[in-house]
mmCIF file of C-alpha atoms and ligand atoms in Angstrom:
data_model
loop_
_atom_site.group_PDB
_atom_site.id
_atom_site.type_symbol
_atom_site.label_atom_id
_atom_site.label_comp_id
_atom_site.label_asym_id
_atom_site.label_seq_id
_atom_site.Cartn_x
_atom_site.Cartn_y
_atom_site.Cartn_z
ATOM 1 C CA UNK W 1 -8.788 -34.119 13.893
ATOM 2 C CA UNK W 2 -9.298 -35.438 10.687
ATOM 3 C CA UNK W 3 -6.402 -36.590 8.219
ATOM 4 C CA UNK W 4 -5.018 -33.589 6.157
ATOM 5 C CA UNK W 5 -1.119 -34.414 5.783
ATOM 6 C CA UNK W 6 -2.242 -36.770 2.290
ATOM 7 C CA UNK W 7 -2.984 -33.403 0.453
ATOM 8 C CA UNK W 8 -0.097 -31.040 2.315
ATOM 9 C CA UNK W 9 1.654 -29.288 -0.680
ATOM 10 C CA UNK W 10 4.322 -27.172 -0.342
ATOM 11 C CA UNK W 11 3.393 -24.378 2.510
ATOM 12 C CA UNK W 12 3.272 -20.677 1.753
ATOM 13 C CA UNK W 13 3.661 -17.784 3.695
ATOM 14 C CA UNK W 14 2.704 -14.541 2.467
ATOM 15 C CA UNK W 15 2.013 -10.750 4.154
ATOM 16 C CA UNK W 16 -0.842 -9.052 3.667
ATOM 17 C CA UNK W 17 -0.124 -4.706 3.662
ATOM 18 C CA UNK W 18 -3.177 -2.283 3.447
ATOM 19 C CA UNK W 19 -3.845 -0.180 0.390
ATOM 20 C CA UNK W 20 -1.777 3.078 1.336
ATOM 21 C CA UNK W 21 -4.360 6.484 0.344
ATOM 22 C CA UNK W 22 -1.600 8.833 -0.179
ATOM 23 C CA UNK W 23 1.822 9.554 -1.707
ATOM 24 C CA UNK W 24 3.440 9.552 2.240
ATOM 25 C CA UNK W 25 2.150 5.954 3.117
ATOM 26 C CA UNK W 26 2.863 4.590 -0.130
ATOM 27 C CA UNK W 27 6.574 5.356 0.650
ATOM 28 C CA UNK W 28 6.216 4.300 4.575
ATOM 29 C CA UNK W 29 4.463 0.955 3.154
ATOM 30 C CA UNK W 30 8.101 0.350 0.588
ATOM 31 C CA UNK W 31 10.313 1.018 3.226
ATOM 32 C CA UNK W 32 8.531 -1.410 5.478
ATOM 33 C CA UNK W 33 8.342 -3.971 2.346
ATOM 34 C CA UNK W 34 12.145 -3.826 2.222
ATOM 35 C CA UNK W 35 13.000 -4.516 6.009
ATOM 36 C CA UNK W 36 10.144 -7.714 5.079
ATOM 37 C CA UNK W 37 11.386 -8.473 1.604
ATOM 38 C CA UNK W 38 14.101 -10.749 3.446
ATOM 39 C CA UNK W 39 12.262 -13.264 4.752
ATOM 40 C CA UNK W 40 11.360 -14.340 1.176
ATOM 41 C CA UNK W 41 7.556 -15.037 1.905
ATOM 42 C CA UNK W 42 5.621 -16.751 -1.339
ATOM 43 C CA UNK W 43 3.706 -13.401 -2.326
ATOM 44 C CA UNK W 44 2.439 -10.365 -0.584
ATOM 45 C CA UNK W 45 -1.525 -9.503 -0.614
ATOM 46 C CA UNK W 46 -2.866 -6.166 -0.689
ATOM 47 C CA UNK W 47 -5.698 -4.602 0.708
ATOM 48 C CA UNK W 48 -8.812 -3.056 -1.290
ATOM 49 C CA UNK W 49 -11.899 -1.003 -0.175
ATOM 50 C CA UNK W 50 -14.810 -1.511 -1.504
ATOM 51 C CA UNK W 51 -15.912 1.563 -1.132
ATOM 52 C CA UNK W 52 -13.412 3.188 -3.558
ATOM 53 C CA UNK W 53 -11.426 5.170 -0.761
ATOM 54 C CA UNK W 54 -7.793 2.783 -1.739
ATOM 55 C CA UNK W 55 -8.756 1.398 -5.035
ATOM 56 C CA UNK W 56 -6.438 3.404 -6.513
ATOM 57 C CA UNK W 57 -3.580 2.911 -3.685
ATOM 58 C CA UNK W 58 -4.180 -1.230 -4.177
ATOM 59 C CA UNK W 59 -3.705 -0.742 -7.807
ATOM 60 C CA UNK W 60 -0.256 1.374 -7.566
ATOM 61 C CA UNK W 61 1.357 -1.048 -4.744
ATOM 62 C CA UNK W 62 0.731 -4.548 -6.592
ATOM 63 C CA UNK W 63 2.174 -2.712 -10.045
ATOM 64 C CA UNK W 64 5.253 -1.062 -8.617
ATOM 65 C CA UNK W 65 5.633 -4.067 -6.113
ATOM 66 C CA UNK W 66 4.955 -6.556 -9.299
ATOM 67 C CA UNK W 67 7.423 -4.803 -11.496
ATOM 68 C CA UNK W 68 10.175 -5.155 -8.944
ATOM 69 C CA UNK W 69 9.802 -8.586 -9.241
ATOM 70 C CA UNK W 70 7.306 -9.537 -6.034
ATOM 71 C CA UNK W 71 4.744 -12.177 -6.453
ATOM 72 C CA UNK W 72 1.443 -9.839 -6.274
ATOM 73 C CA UNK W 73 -2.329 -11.126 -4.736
ATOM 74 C CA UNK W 74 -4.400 -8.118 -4.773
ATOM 75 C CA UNK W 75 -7.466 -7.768 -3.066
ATOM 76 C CA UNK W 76 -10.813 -7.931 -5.452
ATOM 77 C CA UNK W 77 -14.275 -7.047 -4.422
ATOM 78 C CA UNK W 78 -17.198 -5.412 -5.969
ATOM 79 C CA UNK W 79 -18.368 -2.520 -3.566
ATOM 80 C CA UNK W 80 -20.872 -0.582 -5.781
ATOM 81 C CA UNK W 81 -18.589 -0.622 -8.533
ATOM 82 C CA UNK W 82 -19.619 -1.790 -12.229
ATOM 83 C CA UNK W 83 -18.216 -4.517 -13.897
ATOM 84 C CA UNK W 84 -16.317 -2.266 -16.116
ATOM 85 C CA UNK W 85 -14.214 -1.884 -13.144
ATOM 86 C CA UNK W 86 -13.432 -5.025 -12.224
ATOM 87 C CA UNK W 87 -12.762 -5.750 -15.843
ATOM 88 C CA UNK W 88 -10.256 -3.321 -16.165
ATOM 89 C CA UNK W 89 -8.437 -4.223 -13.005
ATOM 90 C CA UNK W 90 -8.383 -7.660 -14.353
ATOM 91 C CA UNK W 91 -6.682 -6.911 -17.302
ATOM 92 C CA UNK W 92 -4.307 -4.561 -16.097
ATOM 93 C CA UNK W 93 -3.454 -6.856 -13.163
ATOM 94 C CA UNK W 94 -3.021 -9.695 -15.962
ATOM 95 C CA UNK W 95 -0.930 -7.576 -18.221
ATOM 96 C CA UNK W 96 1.179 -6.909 -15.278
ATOM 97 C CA UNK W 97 2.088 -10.428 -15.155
ATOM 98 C CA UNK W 98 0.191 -10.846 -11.628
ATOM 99 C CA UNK W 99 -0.739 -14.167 -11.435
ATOM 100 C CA UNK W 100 -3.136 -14.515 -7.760
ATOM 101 C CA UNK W 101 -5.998 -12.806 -6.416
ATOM 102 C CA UNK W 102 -7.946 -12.822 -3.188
ATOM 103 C CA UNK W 103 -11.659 -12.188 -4.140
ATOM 104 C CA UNK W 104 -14.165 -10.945 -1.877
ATOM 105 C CA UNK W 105 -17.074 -9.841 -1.610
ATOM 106 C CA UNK W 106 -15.914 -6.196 0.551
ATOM 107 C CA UNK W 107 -17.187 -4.889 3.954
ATOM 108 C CA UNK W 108 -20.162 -3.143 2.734
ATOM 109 C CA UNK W 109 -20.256 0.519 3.627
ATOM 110 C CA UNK W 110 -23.493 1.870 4.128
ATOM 111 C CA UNK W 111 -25.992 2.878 1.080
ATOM 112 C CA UNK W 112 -23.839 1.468 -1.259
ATOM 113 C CA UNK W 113 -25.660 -0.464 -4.051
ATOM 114 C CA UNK W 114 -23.550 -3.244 -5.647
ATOM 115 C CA UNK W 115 -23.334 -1.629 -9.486
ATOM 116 C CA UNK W 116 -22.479 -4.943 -10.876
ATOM 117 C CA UNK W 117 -25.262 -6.899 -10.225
ATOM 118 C CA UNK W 118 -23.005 -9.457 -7.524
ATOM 119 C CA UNK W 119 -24.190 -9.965 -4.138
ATOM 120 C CA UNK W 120 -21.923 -12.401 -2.675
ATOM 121 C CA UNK W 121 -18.454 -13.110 -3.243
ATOM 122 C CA UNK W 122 -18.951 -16.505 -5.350
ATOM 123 C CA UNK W 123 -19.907 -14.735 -7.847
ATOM 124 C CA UNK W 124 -17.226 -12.424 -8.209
ATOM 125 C CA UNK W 125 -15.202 -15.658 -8.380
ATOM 126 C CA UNK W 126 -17.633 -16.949 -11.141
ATOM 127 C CA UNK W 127 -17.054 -13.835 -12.734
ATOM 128 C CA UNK W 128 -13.266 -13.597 -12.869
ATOM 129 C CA UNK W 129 -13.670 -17.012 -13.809
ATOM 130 C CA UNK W 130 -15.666 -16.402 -16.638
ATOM 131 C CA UNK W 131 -13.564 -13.440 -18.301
ATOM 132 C CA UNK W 132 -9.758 -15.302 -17.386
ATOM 133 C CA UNK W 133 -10.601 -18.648 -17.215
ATOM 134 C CA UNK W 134 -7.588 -20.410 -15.079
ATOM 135 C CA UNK W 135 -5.105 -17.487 -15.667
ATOM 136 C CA UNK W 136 -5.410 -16.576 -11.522
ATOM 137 C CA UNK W 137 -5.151 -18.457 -8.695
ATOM 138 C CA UNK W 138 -8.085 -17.393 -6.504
ATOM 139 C CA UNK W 139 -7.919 -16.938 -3.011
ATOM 140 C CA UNK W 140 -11.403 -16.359 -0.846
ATOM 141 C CA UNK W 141 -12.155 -15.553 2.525
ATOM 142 C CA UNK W 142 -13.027 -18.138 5.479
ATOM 143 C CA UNK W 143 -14.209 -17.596 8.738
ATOM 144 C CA UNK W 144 -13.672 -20.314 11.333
ATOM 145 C CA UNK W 145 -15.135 -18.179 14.058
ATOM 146 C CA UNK W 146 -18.045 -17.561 11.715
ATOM 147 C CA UNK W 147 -18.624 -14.350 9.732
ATOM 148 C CA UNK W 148 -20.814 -11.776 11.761
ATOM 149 C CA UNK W 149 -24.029 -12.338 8.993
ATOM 150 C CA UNK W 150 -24.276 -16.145 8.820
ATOM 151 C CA UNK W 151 -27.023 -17.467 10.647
ATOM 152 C CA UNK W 152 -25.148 -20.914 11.289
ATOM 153 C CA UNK W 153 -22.248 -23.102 10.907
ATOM 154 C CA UNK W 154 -23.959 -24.689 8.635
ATOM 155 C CA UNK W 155 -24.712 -22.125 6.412
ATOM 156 C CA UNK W 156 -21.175 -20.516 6.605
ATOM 157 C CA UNK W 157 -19.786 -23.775 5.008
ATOM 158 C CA UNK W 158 -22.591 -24.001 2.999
ATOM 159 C CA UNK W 159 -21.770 -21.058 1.401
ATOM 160 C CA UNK W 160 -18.125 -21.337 1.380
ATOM 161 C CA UNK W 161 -18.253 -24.186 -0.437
ATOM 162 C CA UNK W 162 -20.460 -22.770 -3.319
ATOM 163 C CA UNK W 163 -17.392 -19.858 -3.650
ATOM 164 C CA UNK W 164 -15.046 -23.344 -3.920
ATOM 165 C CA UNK W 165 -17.066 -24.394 -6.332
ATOM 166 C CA UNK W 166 -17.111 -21.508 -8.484
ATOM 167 C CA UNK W 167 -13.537 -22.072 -8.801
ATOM 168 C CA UNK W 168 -11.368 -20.305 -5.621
ATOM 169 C CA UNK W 169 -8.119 -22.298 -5.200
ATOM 170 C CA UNK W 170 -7.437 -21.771 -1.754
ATOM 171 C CA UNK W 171 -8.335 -19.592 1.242
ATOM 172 C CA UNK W 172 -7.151 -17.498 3.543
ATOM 173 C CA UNK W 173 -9.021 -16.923 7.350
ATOM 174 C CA UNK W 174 -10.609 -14.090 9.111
ATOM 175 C CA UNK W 175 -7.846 -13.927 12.149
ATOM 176 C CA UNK W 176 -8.344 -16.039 15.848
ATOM 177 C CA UNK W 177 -6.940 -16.294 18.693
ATOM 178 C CA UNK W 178 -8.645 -19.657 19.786
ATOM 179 C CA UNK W 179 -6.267 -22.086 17.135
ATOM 180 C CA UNK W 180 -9.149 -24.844 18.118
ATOM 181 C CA UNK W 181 -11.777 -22.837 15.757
ATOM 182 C CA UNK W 182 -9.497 -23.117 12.984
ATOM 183 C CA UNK W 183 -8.551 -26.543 13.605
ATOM 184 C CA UNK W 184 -12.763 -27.471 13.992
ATOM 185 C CA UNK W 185 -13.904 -25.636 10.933
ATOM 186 C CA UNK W 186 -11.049 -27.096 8.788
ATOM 187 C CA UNK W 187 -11.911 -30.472 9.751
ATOM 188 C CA UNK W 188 -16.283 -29.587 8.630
ATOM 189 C CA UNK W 189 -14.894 -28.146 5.606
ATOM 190 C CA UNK W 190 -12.998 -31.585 5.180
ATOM 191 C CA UNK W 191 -16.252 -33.659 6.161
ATOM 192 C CA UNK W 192 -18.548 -31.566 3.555
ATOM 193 C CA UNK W 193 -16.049 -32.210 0.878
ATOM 194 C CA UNK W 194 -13.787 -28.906 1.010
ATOM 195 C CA UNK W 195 -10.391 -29.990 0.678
ATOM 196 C CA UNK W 196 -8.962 -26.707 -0.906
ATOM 197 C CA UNK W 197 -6.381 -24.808 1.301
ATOM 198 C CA UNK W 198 -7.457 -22.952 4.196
ATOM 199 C CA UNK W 199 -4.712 -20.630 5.490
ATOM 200 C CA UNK W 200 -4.714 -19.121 8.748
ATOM 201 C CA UNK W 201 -4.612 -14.922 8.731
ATOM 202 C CA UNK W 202 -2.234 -14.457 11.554
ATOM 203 C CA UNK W 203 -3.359 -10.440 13.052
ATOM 204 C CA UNK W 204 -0.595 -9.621 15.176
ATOM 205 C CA UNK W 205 -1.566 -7.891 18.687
ATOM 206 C CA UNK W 206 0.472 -4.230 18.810
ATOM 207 C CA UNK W 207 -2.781 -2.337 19.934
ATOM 208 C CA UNK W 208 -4.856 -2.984 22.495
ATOM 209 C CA UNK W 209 -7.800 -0.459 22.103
ATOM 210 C CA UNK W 210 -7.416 -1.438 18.216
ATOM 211 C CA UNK W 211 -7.692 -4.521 18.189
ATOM 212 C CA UNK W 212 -10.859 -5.340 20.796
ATOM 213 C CA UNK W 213 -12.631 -2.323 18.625
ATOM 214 C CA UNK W 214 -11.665 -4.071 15.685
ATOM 215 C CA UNK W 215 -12.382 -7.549 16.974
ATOM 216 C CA UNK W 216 -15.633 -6.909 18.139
ATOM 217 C CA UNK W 217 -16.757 -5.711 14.414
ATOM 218 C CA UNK W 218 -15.197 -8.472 12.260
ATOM 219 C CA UNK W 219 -16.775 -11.303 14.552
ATOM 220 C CA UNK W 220 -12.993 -12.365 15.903
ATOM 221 C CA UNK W 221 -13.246 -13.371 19.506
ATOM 222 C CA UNK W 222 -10.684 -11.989 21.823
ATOM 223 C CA UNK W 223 -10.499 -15.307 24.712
ATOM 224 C CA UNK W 224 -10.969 -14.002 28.400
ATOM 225 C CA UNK W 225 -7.558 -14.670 29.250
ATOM 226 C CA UNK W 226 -6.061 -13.071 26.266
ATOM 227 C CA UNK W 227 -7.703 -9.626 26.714
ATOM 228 C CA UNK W 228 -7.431 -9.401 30.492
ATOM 229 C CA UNK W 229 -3.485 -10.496 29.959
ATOM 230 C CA UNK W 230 -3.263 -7.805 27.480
ATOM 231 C CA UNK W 231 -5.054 -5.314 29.758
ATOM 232 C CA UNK W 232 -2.545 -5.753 32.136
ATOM 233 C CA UNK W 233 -0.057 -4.529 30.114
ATOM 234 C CA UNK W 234 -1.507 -2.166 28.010
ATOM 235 C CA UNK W 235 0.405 0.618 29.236
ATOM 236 C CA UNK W 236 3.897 -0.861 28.713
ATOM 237 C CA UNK W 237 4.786 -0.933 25.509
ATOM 238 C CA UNK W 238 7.833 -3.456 25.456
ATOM 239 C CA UNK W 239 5.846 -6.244 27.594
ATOM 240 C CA UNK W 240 3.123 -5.641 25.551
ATOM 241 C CA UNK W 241 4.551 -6.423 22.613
ATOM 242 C CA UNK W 242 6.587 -9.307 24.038
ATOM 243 C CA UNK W 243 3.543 -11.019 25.140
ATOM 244 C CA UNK W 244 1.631 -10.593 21.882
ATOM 245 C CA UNK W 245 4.773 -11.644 20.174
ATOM 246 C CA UNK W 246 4.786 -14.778 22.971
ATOM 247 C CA UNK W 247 1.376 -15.494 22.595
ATOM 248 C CA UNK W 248 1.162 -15.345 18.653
ATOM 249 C CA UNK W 249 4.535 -17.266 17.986
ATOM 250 C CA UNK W 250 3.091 -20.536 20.301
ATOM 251 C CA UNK W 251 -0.322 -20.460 18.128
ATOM 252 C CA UNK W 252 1.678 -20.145 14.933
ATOM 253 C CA UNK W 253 3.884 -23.153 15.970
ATOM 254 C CA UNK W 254 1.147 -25.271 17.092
ATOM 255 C CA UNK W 255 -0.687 -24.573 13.901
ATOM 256 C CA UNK W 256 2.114 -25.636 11.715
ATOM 257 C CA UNK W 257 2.536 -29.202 13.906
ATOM 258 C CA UNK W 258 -0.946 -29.683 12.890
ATOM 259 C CA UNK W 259 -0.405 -29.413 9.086
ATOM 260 C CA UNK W 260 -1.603 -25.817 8.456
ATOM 261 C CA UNK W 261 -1.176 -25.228 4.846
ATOM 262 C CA UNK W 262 0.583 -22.023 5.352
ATOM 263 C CA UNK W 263 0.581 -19.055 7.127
ATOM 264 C CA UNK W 264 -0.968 -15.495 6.077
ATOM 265 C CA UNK W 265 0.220 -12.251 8.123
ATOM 266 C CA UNK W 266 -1.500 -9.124 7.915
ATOM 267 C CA UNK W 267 1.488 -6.907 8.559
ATOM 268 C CA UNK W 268 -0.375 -3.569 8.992
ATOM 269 C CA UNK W 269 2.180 -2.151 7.266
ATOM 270 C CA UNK W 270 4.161 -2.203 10.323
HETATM 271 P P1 FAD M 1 -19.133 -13.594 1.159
HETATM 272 O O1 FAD M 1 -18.425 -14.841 0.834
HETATM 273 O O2 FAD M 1 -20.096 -13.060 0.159
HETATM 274 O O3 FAD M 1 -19.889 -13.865 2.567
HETATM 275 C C1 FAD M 1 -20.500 -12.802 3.296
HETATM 276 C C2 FAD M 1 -21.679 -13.358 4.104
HETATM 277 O O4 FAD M 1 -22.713 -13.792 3.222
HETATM 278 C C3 FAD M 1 -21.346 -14.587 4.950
HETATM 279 O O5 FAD M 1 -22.151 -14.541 6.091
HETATM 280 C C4 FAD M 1 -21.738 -15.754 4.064
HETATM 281 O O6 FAD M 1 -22.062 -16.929 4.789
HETATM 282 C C5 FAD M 1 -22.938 -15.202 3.341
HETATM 283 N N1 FAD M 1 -23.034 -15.707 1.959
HETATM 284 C C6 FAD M 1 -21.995 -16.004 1.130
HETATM 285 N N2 FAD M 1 -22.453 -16.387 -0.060
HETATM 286 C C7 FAD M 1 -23.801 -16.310 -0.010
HETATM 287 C C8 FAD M 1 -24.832 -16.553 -0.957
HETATM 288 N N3 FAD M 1 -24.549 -16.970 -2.190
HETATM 289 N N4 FAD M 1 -26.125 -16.352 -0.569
HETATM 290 C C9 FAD M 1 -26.416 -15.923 0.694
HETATM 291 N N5 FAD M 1 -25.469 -15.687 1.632
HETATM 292 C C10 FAD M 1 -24.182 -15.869 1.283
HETATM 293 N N6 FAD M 1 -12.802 -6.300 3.166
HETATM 294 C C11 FAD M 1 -12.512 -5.250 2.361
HETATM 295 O O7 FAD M 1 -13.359 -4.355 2.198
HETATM 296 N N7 FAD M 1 -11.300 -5.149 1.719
HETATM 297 C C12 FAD M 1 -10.347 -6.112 1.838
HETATM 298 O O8 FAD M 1 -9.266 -6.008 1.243
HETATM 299 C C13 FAD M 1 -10.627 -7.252 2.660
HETATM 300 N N8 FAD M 1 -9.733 -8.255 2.803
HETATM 301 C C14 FAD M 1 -10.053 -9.372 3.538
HETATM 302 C C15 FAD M 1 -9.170 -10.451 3.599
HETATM 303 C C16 FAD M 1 -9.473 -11.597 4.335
HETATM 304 C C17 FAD M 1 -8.503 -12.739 4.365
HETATM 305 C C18 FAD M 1 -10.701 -11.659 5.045
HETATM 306 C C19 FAD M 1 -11.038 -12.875 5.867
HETATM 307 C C20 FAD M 1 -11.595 -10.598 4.996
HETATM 308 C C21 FAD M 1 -11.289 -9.454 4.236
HETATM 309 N N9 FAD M 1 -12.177 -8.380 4.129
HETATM 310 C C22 FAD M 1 -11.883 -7.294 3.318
HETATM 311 C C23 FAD M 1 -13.439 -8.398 4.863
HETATM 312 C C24 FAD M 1 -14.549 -9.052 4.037
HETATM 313 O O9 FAD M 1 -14.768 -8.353 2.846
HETATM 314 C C25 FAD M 1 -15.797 -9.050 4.904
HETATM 315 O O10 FAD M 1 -15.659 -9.998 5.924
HETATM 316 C C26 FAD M 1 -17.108 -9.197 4.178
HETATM 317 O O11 FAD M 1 -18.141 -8.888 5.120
HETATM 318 C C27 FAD M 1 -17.373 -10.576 3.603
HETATM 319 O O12 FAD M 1 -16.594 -10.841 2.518
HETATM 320 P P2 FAD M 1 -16.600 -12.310 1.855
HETATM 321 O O13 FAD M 1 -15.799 -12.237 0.640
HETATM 322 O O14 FAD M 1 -16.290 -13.320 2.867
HETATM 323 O O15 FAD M 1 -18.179 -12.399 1.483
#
C-alpha cells in the first residue's frame, strides 16, 4: 500500500440521513438525530433527489438541523433542474451559515433532461466554484468498486480527478464490503496524483432483500461469503443484525489501522 499517514489530518466522522418527503419522517428523522447527536460526529450529510421528489425535505433538515447548531453537508446535484435552482440553494445554504457540500452529479431518473446545461458532476463543482469561490468545502463522490457507467478503471480515476481539479476538497465512497477495493483505488488515486481525502461510506447491513436489490443497482458487490452468511440468517432478526454489526465493525477497524481519513455512515435514518 502506498504511504498515506504524511498527509493524515485530523479524521472525521459524519452520518449521512435521507431527505425525509413528509411532515411524519421529518419528525422520525429528529428523533433519530437526537439518540445520534451524542456521539458528536464532525457534520451530518443529507440526502437529495435529483429528480425533485426530496428537494424540498433536504432543504428543511440542513436549515432546522443548521440552526440548532449541527455542522450541515447537504447533498447538491443538478437533475433537470436550472441553474436558478442551484443558485438559490446556494445562497440560502450560505446564508444559513452552512459551510460543506457534497456535489454530485444525481442518479438520473429516466427522461429527465439536465436544465442547466451540466452533464457530469465536475461541473457542478466548477459551478459552485464559480458563484462562492472557497466559501464551501466540497465533497464528491468516489467509487472504488467502480461506478456502474465507467468503461474502466482508468477512466473512473480519470474522471475523478478532473472533479478534484475543479476544486472538490475531499470525497466520500460509494459503500463496499471488500475493504481491499478501497484500499487499491486509494492507492491509483495516490499514483495519478489524487491526494485529496477519500472517505469510506460505511452502508450498514439491517436488510437483506434491501440491500442485494440495492447493491446490485449502485454497482456495490455483495462477496460470496457475505451474502450466503447473511442468507442464513435472514429470518432472525437479532443474529442478523449481530452479524452485520460483527462483520461491519472488523472492516471499519481495519480501515482505520490503515489510515482511512475518516469514516462516513449512511444511517438510513435508522
Ligand atoms: P459523475 O462524477 O458525473 O460520474 C458519473 C459517471 O460519469 C461515472 O461513470 C464517471 O466516470 C463518468 N464521468 C464523470 N465525469 C465525466 C466527464 N466529464 N465526461 C464523461 N464521463 C464522466 N444520488 C442522488 O440522486 N442523491 C444523493 O443524495 C446521492 N448521494 C450520494 C452520495 C455518495 C457518497 C455517493 C457515492 C453517491 C450518491 N448518489 C446520490 C448517487 C450518485 O448520484 C450516482 O452514483 C450517480 O450515478 C453519479 O454521481 P456522481 O456525482 O458520481 O457523477
Amino acid at each position: 500500500m502506498v504511504e498515506v499517514q504524511s498527509k493524515m489530518t485530523e479524521r472525521l466522522f459524519s452520518f449521512e440521513y435521507s431527505a425525509p418527503k413528509t411532515d411524519e419522517t421529518l419528525g422520525k428523522l429528529k428523533a433519530v438525530h437526537a439518540r445520534l447527536q451524542p456521539l458528536q460526529p464532525h457534520f451530518y450529510t443529507v440526502t437529495y433527489g435529483a429528480g425533485g421528489s426530496t428537494k424540498e425535505g433536504t432543504r428543511r433538515t440542513v436549515l432546522d438541523l443548521a440552526a440548532a447548531g449541527n455542522q450541515m453537508a447537504p447533498h447538491l446535484s443538478f437533475g433537470g433542474d436550472r441553474v436558478e435552482v442551484i443558485d438559490e440553494l446556494l445562497e440560502t445554504y450560505e446564508a444559513a451559515g452552512v459551510q460543506r457540500l457534497v456535489a454530485l452529479r444525481g442518479d438520473r431518473p429516466s427522461g429527465i433532461v439536465s436544465g442547466s446545461g451540466m452533464g457530469h458532476a465536475n461541473e457542478l463543482v466548477t459551478y459552485i466554484r464559480e458563484k462562492t469561490g472557497s466559501h464551501f468545502h466540497i465533497d464528491v463522490a468516489a467509487y472504488p468498486e467502480i461506478h456502474p457507467e465507467s468503461d474502466s478503471v482508468e477512466s473512473e480515476i480519470r474522471y475523478f480527478k478532473v472533479k478534484v481539479e475543479a476544486g472538490a476538497n475531499s470525497a466520500i465512497t460509494q459503500y463496499f464490503y471488500n475493504a481491499d477495493a478501497y484500499f487499491r483505488f486509494r492507492d491509483l488515486c495516490l499514483k495519478s496524483g489524487i491526494e485529496i481525502p477519500i472517505v469510506p461510506g460505511i452502508m450498514p447491513i439491517t436488510n437483506y432483500q434491501g440491500l442485494i436489490r440495492f447493491s446490485n443497482l449502485c454497482g456495490a458487490e455483495m462477496p460470496r461469503w457475505l451474502e450466503r452468511n447473511l442468507q442464513t440468517v435472514q429470518h432472525d432478526p437479532d443474529s442478523f443484525k449481530a452479524f452485520g454489526a460483527e462483520v461491519l465493525t472488523s472492516m471499519c477497524q481495519r480501515l482505520l489501522d490503515y489510515d482511512t481519513p475518516g469514516l462516513c455512515f449512511y444511517t438510513l435514518n435508522h
